[in-house]
mmCIF file of C-alpha atoms and ligand atoms in Angstrom:
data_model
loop_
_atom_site.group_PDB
_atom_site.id
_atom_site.type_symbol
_atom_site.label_atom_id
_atom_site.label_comp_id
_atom_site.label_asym_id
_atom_site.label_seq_id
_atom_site.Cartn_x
_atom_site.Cartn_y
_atom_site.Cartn_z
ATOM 1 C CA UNK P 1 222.693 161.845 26.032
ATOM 2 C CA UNK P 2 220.116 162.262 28.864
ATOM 3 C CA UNK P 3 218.402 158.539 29.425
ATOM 4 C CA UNK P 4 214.887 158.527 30.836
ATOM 5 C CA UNK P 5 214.935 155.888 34.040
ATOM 6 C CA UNK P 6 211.342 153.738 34.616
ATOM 7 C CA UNK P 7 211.449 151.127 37.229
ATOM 8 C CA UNK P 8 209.448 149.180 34.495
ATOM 9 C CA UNK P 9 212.294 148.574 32.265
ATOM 10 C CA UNK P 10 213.230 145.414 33.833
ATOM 11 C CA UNK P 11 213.012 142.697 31.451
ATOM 12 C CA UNK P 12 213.671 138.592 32.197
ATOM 13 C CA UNK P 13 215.478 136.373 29.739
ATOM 14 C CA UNK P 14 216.527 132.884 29.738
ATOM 15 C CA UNK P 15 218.771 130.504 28.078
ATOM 16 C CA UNK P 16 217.852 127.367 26.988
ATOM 17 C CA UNK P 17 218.980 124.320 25.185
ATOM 18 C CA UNK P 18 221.351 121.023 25.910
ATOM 19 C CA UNK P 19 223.697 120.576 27.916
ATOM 20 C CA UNK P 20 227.584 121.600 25.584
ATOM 21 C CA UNK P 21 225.836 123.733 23.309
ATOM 22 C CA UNK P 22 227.054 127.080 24.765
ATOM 23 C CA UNK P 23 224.788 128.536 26.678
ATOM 24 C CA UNK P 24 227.470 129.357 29.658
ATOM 25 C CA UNK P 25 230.362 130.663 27.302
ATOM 26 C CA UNK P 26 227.406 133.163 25.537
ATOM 27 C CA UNK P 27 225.792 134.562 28.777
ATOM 28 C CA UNK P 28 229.395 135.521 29.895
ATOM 29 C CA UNK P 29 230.472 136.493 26.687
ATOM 30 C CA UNK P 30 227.656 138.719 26.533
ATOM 31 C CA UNK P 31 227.519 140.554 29.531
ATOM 32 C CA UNK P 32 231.147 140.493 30.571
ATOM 33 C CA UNK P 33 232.094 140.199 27.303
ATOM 34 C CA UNK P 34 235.250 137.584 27.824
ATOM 35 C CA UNK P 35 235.136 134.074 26.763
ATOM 36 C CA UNK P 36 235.819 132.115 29.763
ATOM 37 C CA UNK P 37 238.071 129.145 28.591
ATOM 38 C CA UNK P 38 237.269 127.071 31.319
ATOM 39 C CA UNK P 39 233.472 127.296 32.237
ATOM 40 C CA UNK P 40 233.822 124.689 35.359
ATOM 41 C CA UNK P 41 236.673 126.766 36.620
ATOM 42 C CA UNK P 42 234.343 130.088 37.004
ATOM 43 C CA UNK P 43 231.490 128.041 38.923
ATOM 44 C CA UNK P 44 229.413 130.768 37.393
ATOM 45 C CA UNK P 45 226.542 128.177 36.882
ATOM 46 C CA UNK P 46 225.705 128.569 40.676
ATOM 47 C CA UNK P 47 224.959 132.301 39.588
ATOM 48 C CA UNK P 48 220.654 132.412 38.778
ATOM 49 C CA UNK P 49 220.884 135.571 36.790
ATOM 50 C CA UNK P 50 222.893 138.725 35.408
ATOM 51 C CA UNK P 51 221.701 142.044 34.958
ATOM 52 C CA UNK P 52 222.969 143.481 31.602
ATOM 53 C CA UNK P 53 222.052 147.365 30.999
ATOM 54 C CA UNK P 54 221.430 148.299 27.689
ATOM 55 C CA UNK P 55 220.119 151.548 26.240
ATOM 56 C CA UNK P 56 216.701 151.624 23.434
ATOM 57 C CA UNK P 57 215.081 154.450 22.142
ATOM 58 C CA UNK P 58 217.614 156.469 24.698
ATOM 59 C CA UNK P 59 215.708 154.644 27.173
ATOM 60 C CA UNK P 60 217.905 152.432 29.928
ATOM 61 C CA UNK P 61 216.241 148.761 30.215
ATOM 62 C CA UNK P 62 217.853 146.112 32.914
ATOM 63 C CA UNK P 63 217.874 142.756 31.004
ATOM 64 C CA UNK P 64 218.144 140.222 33.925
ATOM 65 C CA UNK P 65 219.677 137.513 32.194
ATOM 66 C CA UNK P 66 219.224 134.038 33.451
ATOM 67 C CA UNK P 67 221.454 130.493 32.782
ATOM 68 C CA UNK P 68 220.664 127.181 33.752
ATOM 69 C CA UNK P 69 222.624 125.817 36.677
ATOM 70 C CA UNK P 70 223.607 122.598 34.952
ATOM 71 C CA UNK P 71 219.378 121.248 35.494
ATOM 72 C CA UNK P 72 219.407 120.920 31.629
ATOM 73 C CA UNK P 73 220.259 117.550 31.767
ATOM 74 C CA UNK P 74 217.418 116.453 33.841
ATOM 75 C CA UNK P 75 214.915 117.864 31.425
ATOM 76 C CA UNK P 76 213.867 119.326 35.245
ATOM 77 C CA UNK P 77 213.962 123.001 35.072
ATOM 78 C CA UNK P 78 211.904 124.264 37.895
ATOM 79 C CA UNK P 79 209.251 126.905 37.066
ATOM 80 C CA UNK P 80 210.994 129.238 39.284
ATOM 81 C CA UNK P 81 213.608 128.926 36.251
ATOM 82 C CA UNK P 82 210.919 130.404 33.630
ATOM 83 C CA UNK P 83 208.326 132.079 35.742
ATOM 84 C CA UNK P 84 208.231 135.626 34.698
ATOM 85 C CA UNK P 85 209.924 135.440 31.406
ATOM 86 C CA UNK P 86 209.926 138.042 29.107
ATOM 87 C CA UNK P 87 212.261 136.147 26.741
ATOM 88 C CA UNK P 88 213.517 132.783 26.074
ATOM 89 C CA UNK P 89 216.631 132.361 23.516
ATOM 90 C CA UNK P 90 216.834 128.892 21.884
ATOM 91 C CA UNK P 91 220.349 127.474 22.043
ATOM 92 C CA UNK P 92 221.415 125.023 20.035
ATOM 93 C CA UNK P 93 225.418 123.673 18.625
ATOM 94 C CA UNK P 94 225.103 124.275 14.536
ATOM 95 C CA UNK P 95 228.433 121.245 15.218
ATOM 96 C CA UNK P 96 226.108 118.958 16.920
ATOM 97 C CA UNK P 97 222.848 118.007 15.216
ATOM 98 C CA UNK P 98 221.198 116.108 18.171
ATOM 99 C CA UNK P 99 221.204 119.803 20.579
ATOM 100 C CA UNK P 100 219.066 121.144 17.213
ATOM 101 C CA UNK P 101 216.435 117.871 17.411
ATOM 102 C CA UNK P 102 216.100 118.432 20.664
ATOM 103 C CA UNK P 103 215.214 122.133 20.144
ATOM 104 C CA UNK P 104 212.547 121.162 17.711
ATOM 105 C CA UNK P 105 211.767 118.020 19.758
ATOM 106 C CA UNK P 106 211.448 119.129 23.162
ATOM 107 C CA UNK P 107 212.667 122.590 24.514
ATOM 108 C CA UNK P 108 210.109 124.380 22.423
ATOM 109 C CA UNK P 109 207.444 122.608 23.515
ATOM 110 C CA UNK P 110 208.161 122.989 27.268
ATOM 111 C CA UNK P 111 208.893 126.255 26.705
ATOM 112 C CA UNK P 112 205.818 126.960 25.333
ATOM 113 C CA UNK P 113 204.204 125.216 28.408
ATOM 114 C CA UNK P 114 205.934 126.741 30.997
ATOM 115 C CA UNK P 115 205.710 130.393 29.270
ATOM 116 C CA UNK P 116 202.588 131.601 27.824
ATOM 117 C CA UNK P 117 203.249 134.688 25.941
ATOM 118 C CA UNK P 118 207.232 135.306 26.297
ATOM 119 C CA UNK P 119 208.955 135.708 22.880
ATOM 120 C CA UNK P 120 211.708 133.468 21.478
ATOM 121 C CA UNK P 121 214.602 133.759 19.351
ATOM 122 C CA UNK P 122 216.951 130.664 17.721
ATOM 123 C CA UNK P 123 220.414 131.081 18.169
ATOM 124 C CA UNK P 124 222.792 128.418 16.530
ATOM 125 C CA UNK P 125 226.323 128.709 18.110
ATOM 126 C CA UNK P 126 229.730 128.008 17.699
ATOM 127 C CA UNK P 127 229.674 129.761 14.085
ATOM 128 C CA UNK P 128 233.615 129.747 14.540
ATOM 129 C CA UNK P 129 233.641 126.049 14.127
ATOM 130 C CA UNK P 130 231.710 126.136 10.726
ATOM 131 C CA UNK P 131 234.208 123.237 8.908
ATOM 132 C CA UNK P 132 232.683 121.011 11.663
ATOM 133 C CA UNK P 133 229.154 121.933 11.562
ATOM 134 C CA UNK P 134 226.469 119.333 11.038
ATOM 135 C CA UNK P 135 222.874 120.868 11.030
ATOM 136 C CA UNK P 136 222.054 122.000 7.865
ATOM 137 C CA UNK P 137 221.402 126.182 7.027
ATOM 138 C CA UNK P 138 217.746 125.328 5.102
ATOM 139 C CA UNK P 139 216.605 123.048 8.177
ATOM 140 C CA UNK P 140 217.302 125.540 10.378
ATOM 141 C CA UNK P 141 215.667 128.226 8.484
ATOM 142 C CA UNK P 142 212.425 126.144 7.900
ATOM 143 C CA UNK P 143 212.074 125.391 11.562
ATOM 144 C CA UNK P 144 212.298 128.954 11.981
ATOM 145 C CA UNK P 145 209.681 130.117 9.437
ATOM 146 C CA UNK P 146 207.488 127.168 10.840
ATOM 147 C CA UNK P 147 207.652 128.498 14.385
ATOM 148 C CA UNK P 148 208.305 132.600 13.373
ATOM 149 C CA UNK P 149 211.107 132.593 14.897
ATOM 150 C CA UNK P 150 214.098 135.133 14.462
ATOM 151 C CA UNK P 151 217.142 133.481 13.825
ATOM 152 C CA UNK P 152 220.814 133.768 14.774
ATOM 153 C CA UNK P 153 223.688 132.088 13.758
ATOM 154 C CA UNK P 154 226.273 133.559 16.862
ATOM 155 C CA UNK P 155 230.189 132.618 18.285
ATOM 156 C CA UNK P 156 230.502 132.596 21.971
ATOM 157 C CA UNK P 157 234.357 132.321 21.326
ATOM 158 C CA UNK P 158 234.663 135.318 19.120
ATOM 159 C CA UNK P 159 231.678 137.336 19.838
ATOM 160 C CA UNK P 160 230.329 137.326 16.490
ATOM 161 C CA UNK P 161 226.510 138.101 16.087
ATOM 162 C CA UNK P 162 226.093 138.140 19.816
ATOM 163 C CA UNK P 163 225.015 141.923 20.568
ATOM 164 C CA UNK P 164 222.728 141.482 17.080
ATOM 165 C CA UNK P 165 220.945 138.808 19.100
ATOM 166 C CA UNK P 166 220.676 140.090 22.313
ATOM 167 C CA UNK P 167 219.519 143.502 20.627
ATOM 168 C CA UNK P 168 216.637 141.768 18.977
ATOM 169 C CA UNK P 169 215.475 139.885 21.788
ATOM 170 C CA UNK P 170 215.259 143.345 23.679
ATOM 171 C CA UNK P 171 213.985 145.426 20.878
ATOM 172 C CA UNK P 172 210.862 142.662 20.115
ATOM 173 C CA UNK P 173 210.467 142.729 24.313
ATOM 174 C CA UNK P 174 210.429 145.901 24.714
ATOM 175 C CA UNK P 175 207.841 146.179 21.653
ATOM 176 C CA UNK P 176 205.686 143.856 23.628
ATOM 177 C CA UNK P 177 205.464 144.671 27.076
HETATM 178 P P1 LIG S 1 226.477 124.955 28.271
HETATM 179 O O1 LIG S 1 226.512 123.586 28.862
HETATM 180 O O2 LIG S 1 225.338 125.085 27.284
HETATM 181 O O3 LIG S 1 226.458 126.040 29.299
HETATM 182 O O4 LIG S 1 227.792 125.131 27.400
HETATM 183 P P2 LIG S 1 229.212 125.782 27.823
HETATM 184 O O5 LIG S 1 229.127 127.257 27.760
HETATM 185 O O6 LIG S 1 229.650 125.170 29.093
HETATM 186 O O7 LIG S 1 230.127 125.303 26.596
HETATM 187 C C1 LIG S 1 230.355 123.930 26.322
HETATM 188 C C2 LIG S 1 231.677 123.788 25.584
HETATM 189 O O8 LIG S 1 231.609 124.421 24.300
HETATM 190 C C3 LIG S 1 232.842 124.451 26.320
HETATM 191 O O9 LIG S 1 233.983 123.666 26.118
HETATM 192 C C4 LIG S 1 232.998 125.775 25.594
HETATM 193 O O10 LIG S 1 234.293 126.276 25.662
HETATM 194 C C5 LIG S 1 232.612 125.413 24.174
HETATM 195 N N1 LIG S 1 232.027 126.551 23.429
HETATM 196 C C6 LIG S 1 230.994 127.315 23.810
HETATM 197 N N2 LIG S 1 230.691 128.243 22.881
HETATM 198 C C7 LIG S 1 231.577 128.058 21.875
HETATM 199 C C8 LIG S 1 231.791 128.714 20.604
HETATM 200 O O11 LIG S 1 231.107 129.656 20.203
HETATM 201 N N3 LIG S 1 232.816 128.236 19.829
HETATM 202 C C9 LIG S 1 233.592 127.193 20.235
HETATM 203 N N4 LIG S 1 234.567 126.816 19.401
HETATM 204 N N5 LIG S 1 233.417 126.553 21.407
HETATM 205 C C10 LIG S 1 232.426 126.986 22.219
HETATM 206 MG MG1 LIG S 2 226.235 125.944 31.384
#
């Protein structure tokens, strides 16, 4: 397959959501597609960003990827953090129903504030653990009709629904911009 190469394929996504919901264990799951069982151990949260290379419409985009550095429980995520965005993936634990308030409460909001016109997906994680899981499949989706956003229900630990989100996010940026 021949790929056609623009330096404008370079797209920006971030992570968001509290701190234990997964966002660590999804970005590396993602893009070097291992669970890492002890996230402290890796001291990847000094890393800013990723670059993940995927391939749309035989066309090769450069998804910088970028995690928070542990700032997510400060509620004091510089604007360096969301300044450029292309894309901003809601994270929230489907086992933990405070991260999902606090979605609806407060990361959407200074999303939207910090980010005028970047698009946003919902991604519940930890589907693995689904006997433990506290917030409720119809209050997710009506927060997600509410706010249009796409939703998915994902596993950092075994993979599941991962690429499917990832893809979207790309395929809706890519759309856009
Ligand atoms: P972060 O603070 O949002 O970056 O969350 P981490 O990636 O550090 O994960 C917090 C804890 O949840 C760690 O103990 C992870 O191993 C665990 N974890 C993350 N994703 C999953 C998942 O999909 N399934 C399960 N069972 N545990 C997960
Ligand atoms: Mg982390």
């Amino acid at each position: 397959t021949i790929f056609t190469w623009t330096n404008d394929n370079k797209y920006k996504i971030v992570l968001v959501g509290d701190s234990g919901v997964g966002k660590t264990s999804i970005f590396w799951m993602y893009i070097e597609e291992f669970f890492p069982d002890d996230v402290s151990e890796l001291k990847v949260t000094m890393v800013d960003f990723k670059i993940k290379n995927i391939v749309i419409d035989n066309e090769l985009i450069k998804l910088y990827i970028w995690d928070t550095a542990g700032q997510e429980r400060y509620r004091a995520l510089v604007s360096n953090y969301f300044k450029g965005t292309h894309g901003i993936i809601l994270i929230f634990d489907i086992c933990n129903q405070n991260s999902f308030e606090s979605i609806k409460n407060s990361w959407i909001n200074l999303c939207k504030e910090k980010s005028n016109d970047a698009l946003f997906i919902l991604v519940g994680n930890k589907s693995d653990l689904k006997e433990k899981r506290q917030v409720q499949e119809d209050k997710i989706q009506a927060f997600a009709q509410q706010n249009s956003l796409p939703y998915f229900e994902v596993s950092a630990f075994d993979g599941s629904n991962i690429i499917e989100a990832f893809d979207k996010m790309a395929n809706d940026i890519k759309n856009k911009f």
